[in-house]
């Protein structure tokens, strides 16, 4: 009796899952073998040439052999739980490498503490979500085990190492890039996206045929000339005089700002940032976000921002004044497109697309229940990328949970769970006193003065700003 297409598709997906588990077990076996080879080589005083032996036997380059040996040693010494779960097929290779790479700069004891906290609960996360969870846990544990002033100085010293580089390539091409602070990188990325959108309109009008990546590359190459042209009437203008017309959203627990906890914050489009890094940002504008005490999910956002007081003591009093109770209501709006106020809440709350394995921040604001049957209200709105939005209207069903997580069911009746992008806020005693105010560390950080926030555009449902996702890592 022949099987249906749905049955065959499910069987093929099951086979793919089992092949990935088998790959994980084989990968763990290779790691164990390399660890043992390294131990035998040390005992036999042949460690100096072990990379040659591995390279010749496994038909790889010596640099690859050295990297595999180093990774095997790191798994064995610092990540025993990860390695054990790989051996059992309970963790896949991509997930294990996400844990390895995100903890590679940590001392072994911190890496082990991080994996013990994150695994095995993180085994159901895609590598991107797992990487963000591990990164946030690393930042918190590192902060708890280090001196806050020393950590802040380390971040400030790292910011002083920002630089650019260029490298010739082949076929008349080359590479260029920069080492930037997290806020500089995010500002650059958002600004380039905005420039690309305006170039797209110009290309359409002029009949030019360029891809989004080609427009971005051309803009990147033209940026110095564009700045020089803008300075033509003011030769004395320098980079620190330029106020970026871009707003960065940095989510920070109030307890972190008051230095009652070392819980990290997060920057939209970038990921976790340490408590020390948050203090170094020293923003000029604040916006109060009310969150659910159990899940950390935003439930309301103040309409107006407040300018941070210049004097540290007054700034702390300003923060304490924000700690007041409030009544939150989820009112429906009478129109299809959400207002700027509601759009702001949805964008801050959902952070990114909620689709399986999707990390896109280029999203539509989708009605869970189609309008007008479903209202334009916070509970009925969520962010979805163009692809995930189309899937929802073509046989996939989406269930949003109160904690911000989602469950998708495909036409093959397979379910996929996506965790919330938020974490529960840290618990601190009600009578906890903030520590004495400390001056910022001495270093050479970039000047950062965000511009006043513009009213966000509100695209109608079913539309997106288009363009492919920027690569997670540059090709250089």
GROMACS .gro file of N, CA and C in nm, residues 151-221:
model
  213
  151UNK      N    1   3.582   4.552   3.510
  151UNK     CA    2   3.513   4.510   3.388
  151UNK      C    3   3.479   4.629   3.300
  152UNK      N    4   3.435   4.738   3.362
  152UNK     CA    5   3.404   4.859   3.285
  152UNK      C    6   3.530   4.913   3.218
  153UNK      N    7   3.641   4.911   3.288
  153UNK     CA    8   3.766   4.960   3.229
  153UNK      C    9   3.807   4.871   3.112
  154UNK      N   10   3.786   4.739   3.125
  154UNK     CA   11   3.819   4.649   3.016
  154UNK      C   12   3.735   4.678   2.892
  155UNK      N   13   3.605   4.706   2.912
  155UNK     CA   14   3.519   4.740   2.798
  155UNK      C   15   3.563   4.872   2.735
  156UNK      N   16   3.598   4.970   2.819
  156UNK     CA   17   3.643   5.099   2.766
  156UNK      C   18   3.772   5.084   2.689
  157UNK      N   19   3.864   5.002   2.738
  157UNK     CA   20   3.990   4.979   2.667
  157UNK      C   21   3.965   4.908   2.534
  158UNK      N   22   3.868   4.816   2.533
  158UNK     CA   23   3.836   4.746   2.408
  158UNK      C   24   3.780   4.844   2.305
  159UNK      N   25   3.697   4.939   2.351
  159UNK     CA   26   3.642   5.039   2.259
  159UNK      C   27   3.751   5.125   2.198
  160UNK      N   28   3.860   5.145   2.273
  160UNK     CA   29   3.971   5.225   2.221
  160UNK      C   30   4.044   5.155   2.108
  161UNK      N   31   4.021   5.024   2.088
  161UNK     CA   32   4.088   4.948   1.982
  161UNK      C   33   4.008   4.947   1.852
  162UNK      N   34   3.904   5.026   1.840
  162UNK     CA   35   3.827   5.029   1.715
  162UNK      C   36   3.916   5.075   1.600
  163UNK      N   37   3.892   5.018   1.482
  163UNK     CA   38   3.980   5.044   1.368
  163UNK      C   39   3.913   4.996   1.240
  164UNK      N   40   3.972   5.031   1.128
  164UNK     CA   41   3.927   4.982   0.997
  164UNK      C   42   4.040   4.904   0.932
  165UNK      N   43   4.006   4.829   0.829
  165UNK     CA   44   4.107   4.754   0.755
  165UNK      C   45   4.060   4.733   0.612
  166UNK      N   46   4.153   4.711   0.523
  166UNK     CA   47   4.122   4.677   0.384
  166UNK      C   48   4.222   4.574   0.337
  167UNK      N   49   4.179   4.491   0.243
  167UNK     CA   50   4.261   4.378   0.199
  167UNK      C   51   4.235   4.352   0.052
  168UNK      N   52   4.339   4.349  -0.033
  168UNK     CA   53   4.318   4.317  -0.175
  168UNK      C   54   4.265   4.176  -0.194
  169UNK      N   55   4.181   4.159  -0.294
  169UNK     CA   56   4.129   4.028  -0.327
  169UNK      C   57   4.175   3.984  -0.465
  170UNK      N   58   4.099   3.898  -0.528
  170UNK     CA   59   4.131   3.850  -0.662
  170UNK      C   60   4.029   3.901  -0.762
  171UNK      N   61   4.064   3.891  -0.891
  171UNK     CA   62   3.975   3.932  -0.999
  171UNK      C   63   3.931   4.078  -0.985
  172UNK      N   64   4.023   4.163  -0.942
  172UNK     CA   65   3.992   4.305  -0.930
  172UNK      C   66   3.902   4.341  -0.815
  173UNK      N   67   3.891   4.254  -0.714
  173UNK     CA   68   3.805   4.280  -0.598
  173UNK      C   69   3.890   4.294  -0.473
  174UNK      N   70   3.826   4.329  -0.362
  174UNK     CA   71   3.895   4.343  -0.235
  174UNK      C   72   3.798   4.343  -0.120
  175UNK      N   73   3.850   4.345   0.002
  175UNK     CA   74   3.770   4.343   0.123
  175UNK      C   75   3.797   4.468   0.206
  176UNK      N   76   3.695   4.518   0.275
  176UNK     CA   77   3.710   4.629   0.367
  176UNK      C   78   3.617   4.607   0.483
  177UNK      N   79   3.655   4.655   0.599
  177UNK     CA   80   3.571   4.636   0.715
  177UNK      C   81   3.618   4.722   0.831
  178UNK      N   82   3.559   4.700   0.945
  178UNK     CA   83   3.593   4.779   1.063
  178UNK      C   84   3.568   4.698   1.188
  179UNK      N   85   3.641   4.729   1.293
  179UNK     CA   86   3.616   4.676   1.427
  179UNK      C   87   3.552   4.789   1.507
  180UNK      N   88   3.427   4.770   1.545
  180UNK     CA   89   3.346   4.877   1.604
  180UNK      C   90   3.288   4.833   1.737
  181UNK      N   91   3.241   4.928   1.815
  181UNK     CA   92   3.163   4.895   1.932
  181UNK      C   93   3.026   4.843   1.887
  182UNK      N   94   2.957   4.777   1.978
  182UNK     CA   95   2.826   4.720   1.943
  182UNK      C   96   2.730   4.828   1.895
  183UNK      N   97   2.729   4.943   1.963
  183UNK     CA   98   2.635   5.048   1.925
  183UNK      C   99   2.675   5.112   1.792
  184UNK      N  100   2.806   5.125   1.764
  184UNK     CA  101   2.849   5.176   1.634
  184UNK      C  102   2.809   5.080   1.522
  185UNK      N  103   2.830   4.951   1.546
  185UNK     CA  104   2.798   4.852   1.444
  185UNK      C  105   2.649   4.852   1.412
  186UNK      N  106   2.567   4.856   1.516
  186UNK     CA  107   2.422   4.854   1.494
  186UNK      C  108   2.375   4.982   1.424
  187UNK      N  109   2.431   5.096   1.463
  187UNK     CA  110   2.397   5.223   1.398
  187UNK      C  111   2.437   5.219   1.251
  188UNK      N  112   2.556   5.168   1.224
  188UNK     CA  113   2.603   5.157   1.085
  188UNK      C  114   2.509   5.068   1.003
  189UNK      N  115   2.470   4.954   1.059
  189UNK     CA  116   2.384   4.860   0.988
  189UNK      C  117   2.248   4.922   0.956
  190UNK      N  118   2.188   4.988   1.056
  190UNK     CA  119   2.057   5.051   1.035
  190UNK      C  120   2.068   5.165   0.934
  191UNK      N  121   2.174   5.244   0.944
  191UNK     CA  122   2.192   5.354   0.849
  191UNK      C  123   2.211   5.306   0.707
  192UNK      N  124   2.287   5.198   0.690
  192UNK     CA  125   2.307   5.144   0.555
  192UNK      C  126   2.177   5.089   0.499
  193UNK      N  127   2.097   5.026   0.585
  193UNK     CA  128   1.966   4.978   0.540
  193UNK      C  129   1.879   5.094   0.489
  194UNK      N  130   1.879   5.205   0.564
  194UNK     CA  131   1.799   5.320   0.523
  194UNK      C  132   1.849   5.380   0.393
  195UNK      N  133   1.980   5.389   0.375
  195UNK     CA  134   2.037   5.439   0.249
  195UNK      C  135   2.002   5.346   0.132
  196UNK      N  136   2.007   5.216   0.160
  196UNK     CA  137   1.975   5.120   0.053
  196UNK      C  138   1.831   5.132   0.007
  197UNK      N  139   1.741   5.159   0.101
  197UNK     CA  140   1.600   5.177   0.062
  197UNK      C  141   1.582   5.297  -0.029
  198UNK      N  142   1.652   5.406   0.001
  198UNK     CA  143   1.640   5.523  -0.086
  198UNK      C  144   1.705   5.498  -0.222
  199UNK      N  145   1.814   5.421  -0.224
  199UNK     CA  146   1.878   5.386  -0.351
  199UNK      C  147   1.787   5.295  -0.434
  200UNK      N  148   1.711   5.210  -0.367
  200UNK     CA  149   1.621   5.120  -0.438
  200UNK      C  150   1.517   5.200  -0.517
  201UNK      N  151   1.465   5.306  -0.454
  201UNK     CA  152   1.369   5.392  -0.524
  201UNK      C  153   1.433   5.460  -0.643
  202UNK      N  154   1.556   5.509  -0.625
  202UNK     CA  155   1.626   5.576  -0.734
  202UNK      C  156   1.654   5.477  -0.848
  203UNK      N  157   1.692   5.354  -0.815
  203UNK     CA  158   1.717   5.253  -0.918
  203UNK      C  159   1.591   5.223  -0.997
  204UNK      N  160   1.478   5.215  -0.925
  204UNK     CA  161   1.353   5.185  -0.993
  204UNK      C  162   1.316   5.295  -1.091
  205UNK      N  163   1.338   5.419  -1.048
  205UNK     CA  164   1.305   5.533  -1.135
  205UNK      C  165   1.400   5.541  -1.255
  206UNK      N  166   1.527   5.507  -1.233
  206UNK     CA  167   1.627   5.518  -1.341
  206UNK      C  168   1.637   5.391  -1.424
  207UNK      N  169   1.569   5.285  -1.385
  207UNK     CA  170   1.576   5.160  -1.459
  207UNK      C  171   1.704   5.082  -1.436
  208UNK      N  172   1.775   5.109  -1.325
  208UNK     CA  173   1.899   5.037  -1.295
  208UNK      C  174   1.866   4.900  -1.236
  209UNK      N  175   1.945   4.800  -1.272
  209UNK     CA  176   1.922   4.664  -1.225
  209UNK      C  177   2.034   4.625  -1.129
  210UNK      N  178   2.015   4.655  -1.000
  210UNK     CA  179   2.112   4.617  -0.896
  210UNK      C  180   2.039   4.541  -0.787
  211UNK      N  181   2.107   4.441  -0.733
  211UNK     CA  182   2.050   4.371  -0.618
  211UNK      C  183   2.069   4.456  -0.492
  212UNK      N  184   1.999   4.418  -0.385
  212UNK     CA  185   2.014   4.492  -0.259
  212UNK      C  186   2.158   4.484  -0.209
  213UNK      N  187   2.221   4.366  -0.222
  213UNK     CA  188   2.361   4.354  -0.178
  213UNK      C  189   2.452   4.443  -0.261
  214UNK      N  190   2.427   4.452  -0.390
  214UNK     CA  191   2.509   4.539  -0.474
  214UNK      C  192   2.491   4.685  -0.437
  215UNK      N  193   2.368   4.724  -0.406
  215UNK     CA  194   2.345   4.864  -0.363
  215UNK      C  195   2.419   4.892  -0.231
  216UNK      N  196   2.415   4.798  -0.139
  216UNK     CA  197   2.484   4.818  -0.012
  216UNK      C  198   2.635   4.830  -0.033
  217UNK      N  199   2.689   4.744  -0.119
  217UNK     CA  200   2.833   4.749  -0.145
  217UNK      C  201   2.872   4.882  -0.209
  218UNK      N  202   2.792   4.929  -0.306
  218UNK     CA  203   2.821   5.057  -0.371
  218UNK      C  204   2.812   5.172  -0.272
  219UNK      N  205   2.713   5.167  -0.184
  219UNK     CA  206   2.701   5.271  -0.082
  219UNK      C  207   2.818   5.268   0.015
  220UNK      N  208   2.859   5.148   0.056
  220UNK     CA  209   2.973   5.134   0.146
  220UNK      C  210   3.097   5.198   0.086
  221UNK      N  211   3.119   5.173  -0.043
  221UNK     CA  212   3.236   5.230  -0.110
  221UNK      C  213   3.227   5.381  -0.122
   0.00000   0.00000   0.00000
